[in-house]
Coordinates of C-alpha atoms and ligand atoms in Angstrom, one line a residue:
C3 CA -43.2 -39.3 57.1
G4 CA -46.0 -42.1 57.2
I5 CA -47.7 -43.1 53.8
F6 CA -50.8 -45.7 53.0
G7 CA -52.5 -46.9 50.1
L8 CA -55.6 -49.1 49.3
V9 CA -57.2 -50.5 46.1
G10 CA -59.9 -52.7 46.0
G11 CA -63.5 -52.3 47.6
S12 CA -65.2 -49.1 48.2
D13 CA -64.7 -46.0 50.2
A14 CA -60.7 -46.7 50.0
A15 CA -60.1 -43.1 51.2
N16 CA -61.8 -44.0 54.7
F17 CA -59.4 -46.9 54.9
V18 CA -56.5 -44.8 54.0
A19 CA -57.5 -42.0 56.7
L20 CA -57.6 -44.9 59.2
G21 CA -54.3 -46.2 58.2
L22 CA -52.6 -42.6 58.3
H23 CA -54.2 -42.1 61.7
A24 CA -52.1 -45.4 62.9
L25 CA -49.0 -43.7 61.2
Q26 CA -49.5 -40.4 62.9
H27 CA -46.4 -41.0 65.1
R28 CA -44.5 -40.5 61.5
G29 CA -45.5 -37.2 61.3
Q30 CA -48.0 -34.5 62.7
E31 CA -47.6 -31.3 60.9
A32 CA -49.9 -32.2 58.2
G33 CA -51.6 -34.9 56.1
G34 CA -53.1 -35.3 52.7
I35 CA -55.3 -38.2 50.5
V36 CA -55.9 -38.5 47.0
S37 CA -58.6 -40.8 45.6
Y38 CA -59.9 -41.8 42.1
E39 CA -63.5 -42.4 40.9
A40 CA -64.5 -43.2 37.2
S41 CA -67.0 -40.5 36.9
Q42 CA -65.0 -38.0 39.3
G43 CA -61.5 -38.3 37.9
F44 CA -58.8 -37.9 40.9
N45 CA -59.8 -35.9 44.0
S46 CA -57.4 -34.5 46.8
A47 CA -57.7 -33.0 49.7
R48 CA -54.6 -31.9 51.8
R49 CA -55.0 -30.2 55.4
F50 CA -52.4 -29.2 58.2
G51 CA -52.8 -30.7 61.5
Y52 CA -53.7 -34.3 62.7
V53 CA -55.6 -37.0 60.7
R54 CA -58.4 -37.2 63.1
D55 CA -59.0 -33.5 63.0
N56 CA -59.5 -33.3 59.1
F57 CA -60.1 -36.8 57.6
T58 CA -63.2 -37.9 59.7
S59 CA -65.7 -35.3 58.7
Q60 CA -68.1 -36.8 56.6
S61 CA -68.6 -33.9 54.3
L62 CA -64.7 -34.0 53.7
M63 CA -64.6 -37.6 53.0
Q64 CA -67.6 -37.7 50.5
T65 CA -65.4 -35.7 48.2
L66 CA -62.7 -38.5 48.0
P67 CA -64.9 -41.4 46.6
G68 CA -63.5 -44.4 44.7
S69 CA -61.8 -47.8 45.4
L70 CA -58.4 -46.5 45.2
A71 CA -56.7 -43.9 47.5
I72 CA -53.4 -42.8 48.6
G73 CA -52.4 -40.7 51.5
H74 CA -49.7 -39.1 53.5
V75 CA -48.8 -37.9 57.0
R76 CA -45.9 -35.0 56.8
Y77 CA -42.9 -34.6 59.0
S78 CA -40.4 -32.1 57.5
T79 CA -36.8 -33.0 57.6
S80 CA -33.6 -31.2 57.2
G81 CA -34.0 -30.3 53.6
S82 CA -37.1 -28.2 54.2
K83 CA -36.8 -24.3 54.6
G84 CA -39.3 -22.8 57.3
P85 CA -42.6 -24.1 58.4
T86 CA -44.5 -26.5 56.1
Q87 CA -46.8 -24.6 53.5
I88 CA -49.8 -26.4 52.2
R89 CA -48.4 -26.6 48.9
D90 CA -45.4 -28.9 50.3
V91 CA -48.2 -31.4 51.8
Q92 CA -48.4 -34.8 49.9
P93 CA -49.4 -36.3 47.9
F94 CA -48.3 -34.5 44.7
F95 CA -50.0 -35.0 41.5
G96 CA -49.1 -35.0 38.0
E97 CA -51.0 -35.1 34.5
F98 CA -49.4 -36.8 31.8
S99 CA -50.0 -37.8 28.1
V100 CA -50.3 -41.2 29.5
G101 CA -52.6 -40.3 32.5
G102 CA -52.7 -39.0 35.8
V103 CA -50.6 -39.9 38.9
A104 CA -50.3 -39.1 42.5
I105 CA -47.4 -39.9 44.6
A106 CA -46.6 -40.3 48.4
H107 CA -42.9 -40.1 49.6
N108 CA -41.3 -41.2 52.8
G109 CA -37.5 -40.5 52.9
N110 CA -35.4 -38.3 51.6
I111 CA -33.6 -37.6 48.0
T112 CA -30.3 -36.7 48.6
N113 CA -29.7 -35.4 45.2
A114 CA -32.9 -33.4 45.0
D115 CA -30.9 -29.9 44.6
A116 CA -29.2 -31.0 41.8
L117 CA -32.3 -32.7 40.3
R118 CA -34.1 -29.5 40.6
R119 CA -31.6 -27.4 39.3
E120 CA -31.4 -29.3 36.0
L121 CA -35.1 -29.8 36.0
I122 CA -35.9 -26.3 36.2
E123 CA -33.3 -25.6 33.6
R124 CA -35.2 -27.7 31.2
G125 CA -38.4 -26.2 31.7
S126 CA -40.1 -28.1 34.7
I127 CA -42.5 -25.7 36.9
F128 CA -42.1 -26.5 40.6
Q129 CA -44.9 -26.3 42.8
S130 CA -43.8 -27.0 46.2
S131 CA -40.2 -26.7 48.0
S132 CA -40.0 -30.6 48.5
D133 CA -37.6 -32.9 47.2
S134 CA -40.1 -35.4 46.5
E135 CA -41.5 -33.2 43.9
C136 CA -38.8 -34.2 41.5
I137 CA -40.2 -37.9 41.2
I138 CA -43.1 -36.1 39.5
H139 CA -41.0 -34.0 37.1
L140 CA -38.7 -36.8 36.1
M141 CA -41.7 -39.0 35.2
A142 CA -43.3 -36.2 33.0
R143 CA -40.1 -36.4 31.0
S144 CA -39.6 -39.9 30.5
L145 CA -40.5 -41.0 27.2
Q146 CA -41.7 -44.8 28.4
R147 CA -45.4 -45.5 27.7
D148 CA -46.8 -46.6 31.2
I149 CA -46.7 -45.1 34.2
P150 CA -44.7 -47.7 36.2
A151 CA -42.2 -47.6 33.6
R152 CA -41.8 -43.8 34.0
M153 CA -41.5 -44.2 37.8
E154 CA -38.8 -46.9 37.1
D155 CA -37.1 -44.0 35.1
A156 CA -37.4 -41.6 37.4
L157 CA -36.3 -43.5 40.4
R158 CA -33.4 -44.7 38.8
R159 CA -32.3 -41.2 38.8
V160 CA -33.0 -40.3 42.4
E161 CA -30.2 -40.8 45.2
G162 CA -31.0 -41.4 48.7
A163 CA -33.9 -43.0 50.8
F164 CA -37.4 -43.3 49.3
S165 CA -40.4 -45.7 50.1
V166 CA -42.9 -44.3 47.6
I167 CA -46.9 -45.2 47.2
A168 CA -48.2 -44.0 43.8
M169 CA -51.6 -44.3 42.2
T170 CA -53.0 -44.2 38.7
R171 CA -56.6 -44.6 37.8
T172 CA -56.2 -48.3 38.0
K173 CA -52.9 -49.1 39.8
L174 CA -51.5 -49.0 43.1
I175 CA -47.8 -48.8 43.0
G176 CA -45.2 -49.4 45.8
V177 CA -41.6 -48.9 45.5
R178 CA -38.3 -49.0 48.0
D179 CA -35.1 -47.7 47.4
P180 CA -32.4 -50.1 46.7
L181 CA -31.2 -50.0 50.1
G182 CA -34.8 -50.3 51.8
V183 CA -33.6 -47.5 54.2
R184 CA -37.4 -46.7 55.0
P185 CA -40.0 -49.4 55.6
L186 CA -43.0 -50.3 53.4
V187 CA -45.3 -53.5 54.0
L188 CA -48.0 -55.3 52.1
G189 CA -51.5 -56.1 53.5
R190 CA -54.7 -57.7 52.5
V191 CA -58.4 -56.9 53.6
G192 CA -61.1 -58.7 51.9
D193 CA -60.5 -58.2 48.1
A194 CA -58.5 -55.3 48.8
W195 CA -54.8 -54.6 48.7
C196 CA -52.9 -52.0 50.9
L197 CA -49.3 -50.6 51.2
A198 CA -48.5 -49.1 54.5
S199 CA -45.0 -47.6 56.2
E200 CA -45.8 -50.0 59.2
T201 CA -47.8 -52.7 60.0
C202 CA -49.5 -51.2 63.0
A203 CA -51.5 -49.5 60.0
L204 CA -52.6 -52.8 58.8
D205 CA -53.9 -53.8 62.1
I206 CA -56.1 -50.7 62.5
I207 CA -58.2 -51.6 59.2
G208 CA -58.2 -55.3 60.0
A209 CA -55.7 -56.2 57.2
D210 CA -53.4 -59.1 57.3
F211 CA -49.8 -58.5 57.0
V212 CA -48.8 -60.2 53.7
R213 CA -45.0 -59.3 53.6
E214 CA -42.2 -56.6 53.3
I215 CA -42.0 -55.1 49.8
E216 CA -38.3 -55.6 49.4
P217 CA -35.4 -53.1 49.3
G218 CA -35.2 -52.3 45.5
E219 CA -38.6 -53.9 44.7
M220 CA -41.6 -52.2 42.9
V221 CA -45.1 -53.5 43.1
V222 CA -47.8 -52.8 40.8
I223 CA -51.2 -53.8 42.1
T224 CA -54.4 -53.9 40.1
E225 CA -57.9 -55.3 41.2
D226 CA -58.1 -57.7 38.8
K227 CA -54.1 -59.2 38.6
G228 CA -53.3 -58.6 42.2
V229 CA -49.4 -58.1 42.8
E230 CA -47.1 -57.9 40.0
S231 CA -43.4 -57.4 41.3
H232 CA -40.6 -55.9 39.4
R233 CA -36.8 -55.1 40.1
P234 CA -35.9 -51.8 38.6
F235 CA -32.6 -51.2 40.3
R236 CA -29.1 -53.1 40.5
P237 CA -29.3 -55.2 43.4
Q238 CA -27.3 -54.2 46.6
R239 CA -27.0 -55.0 49.9
P240 CA -30.0 -53.7 52.1
R241 CA -29.2 -51.3 54.7
F242 CA -32.3 -50.7 56.6
C243 CA -32.6 -47.5 58.9
I244 CA -31.5 -49.0 62.5
F245 CA -33.4 -46.0 64.2
E246 CA -36.5 -47.1 63.0
H247 CA -35.9 -49.8 65.7
V248 CA -35.0 -47.6 68.3
Y249 CA -37.6 -44.6 67.9
F250 CA -39.2 -44.1 64.6
S251 CA -41.5 -46.9 64.2
R252 CA -44.4 -47.8 66.5
P253 CA -43.8 -50.5 69.2
D254 CA -46.5 -52.7 68.1
S255 CA -45.0 -52.9 64.4
L256 CA -43.4 -55.7 63.3
I257 CA -40.1 -55.2 61.6
G258 CA -38.1 -58.1 59.4
G259 CA -40.6 -60.5 61.4
R260 CA -39.5 -59.0 64.8
S261 CA -41.7 -57.0 67.0
V262 CA -40.3 -53.4 67.6
Y263 CA -41.3 -53.9 71.2
E264 CA -39.1 -56.8 71.8
T265 CA -36.2 -55.2 69.9
R266 CA -36.4 -51.9 72.4
H267 CA -37.0 -54.1 75.5
Q268 CA -33.8 -56.1 74.4
I269 CA -31.9 -52.7 73.7
G270 CA -32.9 -52.2 77.6
V271 CA -31.4 -55.5 78.6
E272 CA -28.2 -54.7 76.7
L273 CA -28.1 -51.3 78.1
A274 CA -28.3 -53.0 81.9
R275 CA -25.3 -55.7 80.9
E276 CA -23.2 -52.7 79.3
A277 CA -23.8 -50.2 81.6
P278 CA -24.9 -51.2 85.4
V279 CA -25.4 -48.9 88.2
E280 CA -26.5 -48.9 91.8
A281 CA -30.0 -47.2 92.1
D282 CA -33.3 -47.5 93.4
L283 CA -35.7 -46.7 90.3
V284 CA -35.7 -47.4 86.6
C285 CA -37.9 -44.8 85.0
P286 CA -38.7 -44.3 81.5
V287 CA -38.7 -41.0 79.6
P288 CA -42.0 -41.8 78.0
D289 CA -43.1 -42.9 75.7
S290 CA -40.1 -43.2 73.5
G291 CA -37.8 -44.6 76.5
T292 CA -40.4 -47.0 77.8
P293 CA -39.7 -50.5 76.5
A294 CA -36.0 -50.1 76.8
A295 CA -36.6 -48.9 80.7
I296 CA -38.8 -52.1 81.0
G297 CA -35.9 -54.2 79.5
Y298 CA -33.3 -52.5 81.7
A299 CA -35.2 -52.8 84.9
A300 CA -35.7 -56.7 84.2
E301 CA -32.2 -57.2 83.6
S302 CA -30.8 -55.3 86.3
G303 CA -33.8 -56.4 88.8
I304 CA -34.2 -52.8 89.8
P305 CA -37.6 -51.9 90.2
Y306 CA -39.3 -49.9 87.3
G307 CA -41.8 -47.0 88.1
M308 CA -43.4 -44.3 85.9
G309 CA -41.6 -41.3 87.7
I310 CA -42.3 -39.3 84.7
V311 CA -45.7 -39.0 83.5
R312 CA -46.7 -37.7 79.9
N313 CA -49.3 -35.8 79.0
Q314 CA -51.4 -38.0 76.2
Y315 CA -52.5 -34.4 74.4
M316 CA -49.1 -33.5 73.2
G317 CA -47.5 -35.2 70.1
R318 CA -43.9 -35.8 69.9
T319 CA -41.6 -33.0 71.0
F320 CA -39.2 -33.6 68.3
I321 CA -41.2 -33.4 65.6
E322 CA -42.0 -29.7 66.4
P323 CA -39.9 -27.8 63.8
T324 CA -38.5 -24.7 65.9
E325 CA -36.2 -24.8 68.9
Q326 CA -38.2 -22.6 71.0
I327 CA -41.6 -24.9 70.6
R328 CA -39.3 -27.8 71.4
N329 CA -38.0 -26.0 74.5
M330 CA -41.4 -25.5 75.8
G331 CA -42.6 -28.7 74.3
V332 CA -40.8 -30.6 77.1
R333 CA -42.7 -29.1 80.1
L334 CA -46.0 -29.2 78.3
K335 CA -45.3 -33.1 77.6
L336 CA -43.8 -34.2 80.5
N337 CA -44.1 -33.7 84.5
V338 CA -42.3 -35.6 87.2
N339 CA -44.2 -37.7 89.6
R340 CA -42.6 -36.4 92.8
A341 CA -44.0 -39.2 95.4
L342 CA -42.0 -41.5 93.4
I343 CA -38.6 -39.8 92.7
E344 CA -38.1 -38.1 96.2
G345 CA -34.9 -39.3 97.8
K346 CA -34.2 -41.7 95.1
R347 CA -31.4 -42.7 93.0
V348 CA -32.8 -42.8 89.5
I349 CA -31.8 -44.4 86.2
L350 CA -33.9 -42.5 83.4
V351 CA -33.9 -44.4 80.3
D352 CA -34.5 -42.3 77.1
D353 CA -34.2 -43.2 73.3
S354 CA -31.6 -40.8 72.3
V355 CA -30.0 -37.5 73.2
V356 CA -29.9 -35.2 70.0
R357 CA -29.2 -31.5 71.2
G358 CA -29.7 -32.6 74.9
T359 CA -32.5 -30.3 75.1
T360 CA -35.0 -33.3 76.6
S361 CA -32.2 -34.5 78.8
R362 CA -31.3 -31.0 80.3
K363 CA -35.1 -30.1 80.9
I364 CA -35.6 -33.7 82.8
K365 CA -32.7 -33.6 84.7
E366 CA -33.7 -30.1 86.6
M367 CA -37.2 -31.4 86.8
I368 CA -35.8 -34.6 88.6
L369 CA -33.7 -32.7 90.9
D370 CA -36.3 -30.4 91.6
A371 CA -38.3 -33.1 92.7
G372 CA -35.8 -34.4 95.2
A373 CA -34.2 -37.1 93.3
A374 CA -30.7 -38.2 95.4
E375 CA -28.9 -39.2 92.0
V376 CA -29.8 -38.8 88.4
H377 CA -28.3 -41.3 85.9
F378 CA -29.0 -41.5 82.2
R379 CA -29.2 -44.5 80.1
I380 CA -29.9 -44.1 76.4
A381 CA -31.0 -46.6 74.0
S382 CA -28.9 -45.6 71.0
P383 CA -25.4 -44.7 70.6
P384 CA -24.3 -41.2 70.6
T385 CA -26.2 -39.3 67.6
A386 CA -23.2 -37.8 66.4
W387 CA -23.9 -37.4 62.7
P388 CA -27.0 -35.8 61.0
C389 CA -29.5 -37.9 58.9
F390 CA -30.1 -37.2 55.5
Y391 CA -32.5 -39.8 55.0
G392 CA -35.7 -38.6 56.2
V393 CA -35.3 -38.3 59.8
D394 CA -35.0 -34.6 61.0
T395 CA -31.7 -34.2 62.7
P396 CA -30.2 -30.8 63.3
Q397 CA -26.8 -29.7 61.7
R398 CA -23.9 -31.3 63.0
E399 CA -23.0 -28.3 65.3
K400 CA -26.2 -28.9 67.2
L401 CA -25.5 -32.3 68.0
L402 CA -24.2 -32.8 71.4
A403 CA -22.5 -35.9 70.5
A404 CA -20.8 -34.2 67.6
S405 CA -18.3 -32.0 69.8
M406 CA -18.3 -33.7 73.3
S407 CA -17.2 -37.3 74.6
E408 CA -19.7 -39.1 77.1
D409 CA -17.8 -37.8 80.1
E410 CA -18.0 -34.2 78.7
M411 CA -21.8 -34.6 77.9
R412 CA -22.4 -35.9 81.4
D413 CA -20.7 -32.8 82.9
H414 CA -22.5 -30.5 80.5
L415 CA -25.8 -32.1 81.4
G416 CA -24.8 -32.0 85.1
I417 CA -25.9 -35.6 85.8
D418 CA -24.1 -38.4 87.8
S419 CA -23.8 -40.7 85.1
L420 CA -24.5 -41.0 81.4
R421 CA -24.1 -44.1 79.3
F422 CA -25.0 -45.0 75.6
I423 CA -25.8 -48.6 74.4
S424 CA -22.8 -49.5 71.9
L425 CA -23.4 -50.1 68.3
D426 CA -22.4 -53.5 68.7
G427 CA -25.1 -53.8 71.3
L428 CA -27.7 -52.1 69.4
Y429 CA -26.9 -54.6 66.7
R430 CA -27.1 -57.4 69.1
A431 CA -30.6 -56.4 70.1
V432 CA -32.1 -55.8 66.8
G433 CA -31.3 -59.8 66.3
E434 CA -27.6 -59.4 64.9
A435 CA -26.2 -62.0 67.0
K436 CA -22.8 -61.2 66.3
G437 CA -22.9 -57.5 66.3
R438 CA -22.1 -55.1 63.7
D439 CA -20.2 -56.3 60.7
D440 CA -17.9 -53.6 60.2
A441 CA -16.7 -54.5 56.9
A442 CA -20.5 -54.8 55.4
P443 CA -22.9 -53.2 57.9
Q444 CA -26.1 -54.6 58.0
Y445 CA -28.1 -51.8 58.6
C446 CA -27.7 -47.6 58.1
D447 CA -26.5 -46.3 61.3
A448 CA -25.0 -43.3 59.6
C449 CA -26.3 -41.0 62.3
F450 CA -24.3 -42.7 64.9
S451 CA -21.4 -43.9 62.7
G452 CA -20.7 -41.2 60.5
E453 CA -20.7 -44.2 57.4
Y454 CA -23.4 -43.0 55.0
P455 CA -24.5 -45.7 52.6
V456 CA -25.4 -42.9 50.0
A457 CA -23.3 -40.2 49.7
P458 CA -25.3 -37.0 50.6
S459 CA -24.1 -35.3 47.3
D460 CA -26.2 -31.9 47.9
Q461 CA -25.0 -31.4 51.4
I462 CA -21.5 -31.9 50.3
E463 CA -21.8 -29.4 47.7
K464 CA -23.0 -27.2 50.3
G465 CA -20.0 -27.8 52.5
F466 CA -21.0 -30.9 54.6
Q467 CA -17.9 -32.9 55.8
L468 CA -17.6 -36.8 56.0
Ligands
5GP517 P1 -33.2 -33.7 72.0 O1 -33.9 -33.2 73.3 O2 -31.9 -33.9 72.8 O3 -32.6 -32.8 71.3 O4 -33.7 -34.8 71.5 C1 -34.0 -36.0 72.1 C2 -35.3 -36.4 72.0 O5 -36.0 -36.5 71.0 C3 -35.3 -38.1 72.5 O6 -36.2 -37.9 73.6 C4 -36.4 -38.7 71.2 O7 -37.7 -39.5 71.8 C5 -36.8 -37.4 70.5 N1 -36.8 -37.6 69.1 C6 -37.7 -37.6 68.4 N2 -37.8 -37.5 67.1 C7 -36.2 -37.8 66.9 C8 -35.7 -37.8 65.8 O8 -36.0 -37.8 64.7 N3 -34.3 -38.2 65.9 C9 -34.0 -38.4 67.4 N4 -32.6 -38.7 67.4 N5 -34.4 -38.3 68.5 C10 -36.0 -37.9 68.4
SF4_518 FE1 -31.8 -44.1 60.0 FE2 -29.7 -42.8 61.2 FE3 -29.6 -43.9 58.9 FE4 -31.0 -41.7 59.3 S1 -28.9 -42.0 59.6 S2 -31.7 -43.5 58.0 S3 -32.0 -42.2 61.3 S4 -29.9 -45.2 60.9
MG519 MG1 -38.4 -39.2 73.6

C-alpha cells in the first residue's frame, strides 16, 4: 500500500491526493483521505478505484478541508479474504476520550488474528476485516493520556511490518516498525511537513526530501513545534524489504540515498555477469523489468529493444486479486512487437517469477511472433516463499520456485534458458559490496531465502511450515 500525510498550509487534502496519485503503483484497488478542520472536525472519503478518478472532483475535495490530512492507497495482501469492501478501505478512524485519530497503514501485522481474537473477547467491535484495524482497538484500550503515547502502547503489541501515518486534530504522526521493513520518508514544502511511502510522492508536490524515518522511530509533527522524534521500541538491526528495490518502489524514488533506477540497472549488470547468453536482442518485460534490461544490455553489449509493448491504460497485473483476471491481464497489458522479434534470439528480462503466469504467456506470444530462441533472465532470486509483510504473494504451493529447480522451471515454461540473479548478486546490486551477510542479513529477503525476520505467528498457527 501507499501512504501520505501532510500538516501545514491550507487544503492539505489536495496535496495528499497528489501524493497518493504518485504512489498509485503501491495500490490500485481503492483509496481514502481523512482531513481535519476546526469548525467541521474530521472528514473522510473512501473510494474504490484510482486516485485520479475520485480525488480530483471539486465537489469531493471541498468536503475535505483543513491544514492536516492523511491518505492511503490500498492493495490487499495475503491476509485479506475476497475482494476489497469499502469498509476495508483506509484511513481508519477512532474516537477516544482523548480525541479522534485516523490511521493509514502499509505493511502486514503478523499476529493480527491473535490480537483480533483477544480484542473481540474483551469487547472491541471490529468494522473491517483488515489487520490494520487492530491498531485502533489497541489504542482505544491504552490508558495513556495522549494519542502518541497510546500509539506507542498499541504498536509495541503489534508484530510484523508496519509503516503507519496517523493524525489527530493537531498532530501528524509517522512510525516505522523496528526492522523498518516498509519505507517512510519525511518531506518539507513551504511551511508544511509531509510523510510519504516514497520520495516520488514528495517530488509531485514540490516538497524537499528531508530524510527517511528511521526503523523503530516515531515522529510527531505539529505546525508550531515541527518534528519531534521518539524511540518506542527496543532497537534491532534493520531489515528493509529488498523487494522494494526490485519491484515495489517506483524507479524515480530514492531508498537509502540510492536511486531505485540505479539499483535496478545494476541488477541487470550483475545478471549479465552471472548469466550471460549469446543472443540478438535484450528485451524488457515492461515496466517492471525495464531498468534491469537496460543494465543487462549495457553490460553484455547485446542491443536493447522494446520487443514487448505495454498498454499504458492497464495497471499492475499482479495487483489484480483473482487468478482469472491476472491470466487475462497479461494479454490486455502486453503485446509483442513482431517486427523486432521475428527470427531473433531474444533475452527477456523480468523482475520476478511468482506463479509463472506472466512468463508462460509471454513465451507463447514471443514464439508466435517468430522468435528463434527465448531466454529469460530474472532480476530477483527464485520466489520460493510467501511474503507475510505486505506484499501479496500466493500460498507456497502456487509459487513455481517452491517445488521446482531452475532447470525444472525452464522445462515447465518451455524456454531455451532461465536464470535468476543470485541472492548475493542482488545484495551487491543494492550496494552491499560484500554481498549478503548470512550471519546477520542486512535486508529482509524471506520470499527468496525463507528466513523470516519476524516469525509469522498467525500463519504458523494455521499450519504454515518454516
Ligand atoms: P507471475 O506471473 O509469475 O505470477 O508474477 C510475476 C509478475 O508479477 C512479474 O512480472 C512482476 O512484475 C509482477 N508482480 C507484481 N506484483 C508483484 C508482487 O507483489 N510480487 C512479485 N513477486 N511479483 C509481482
Ligand atoms: Fe519484501 Fe520479500 Fe521480505 Fe516480503 S518477504 S518484506 S517482499 S523481502
Ligand atoms: Mg512485471
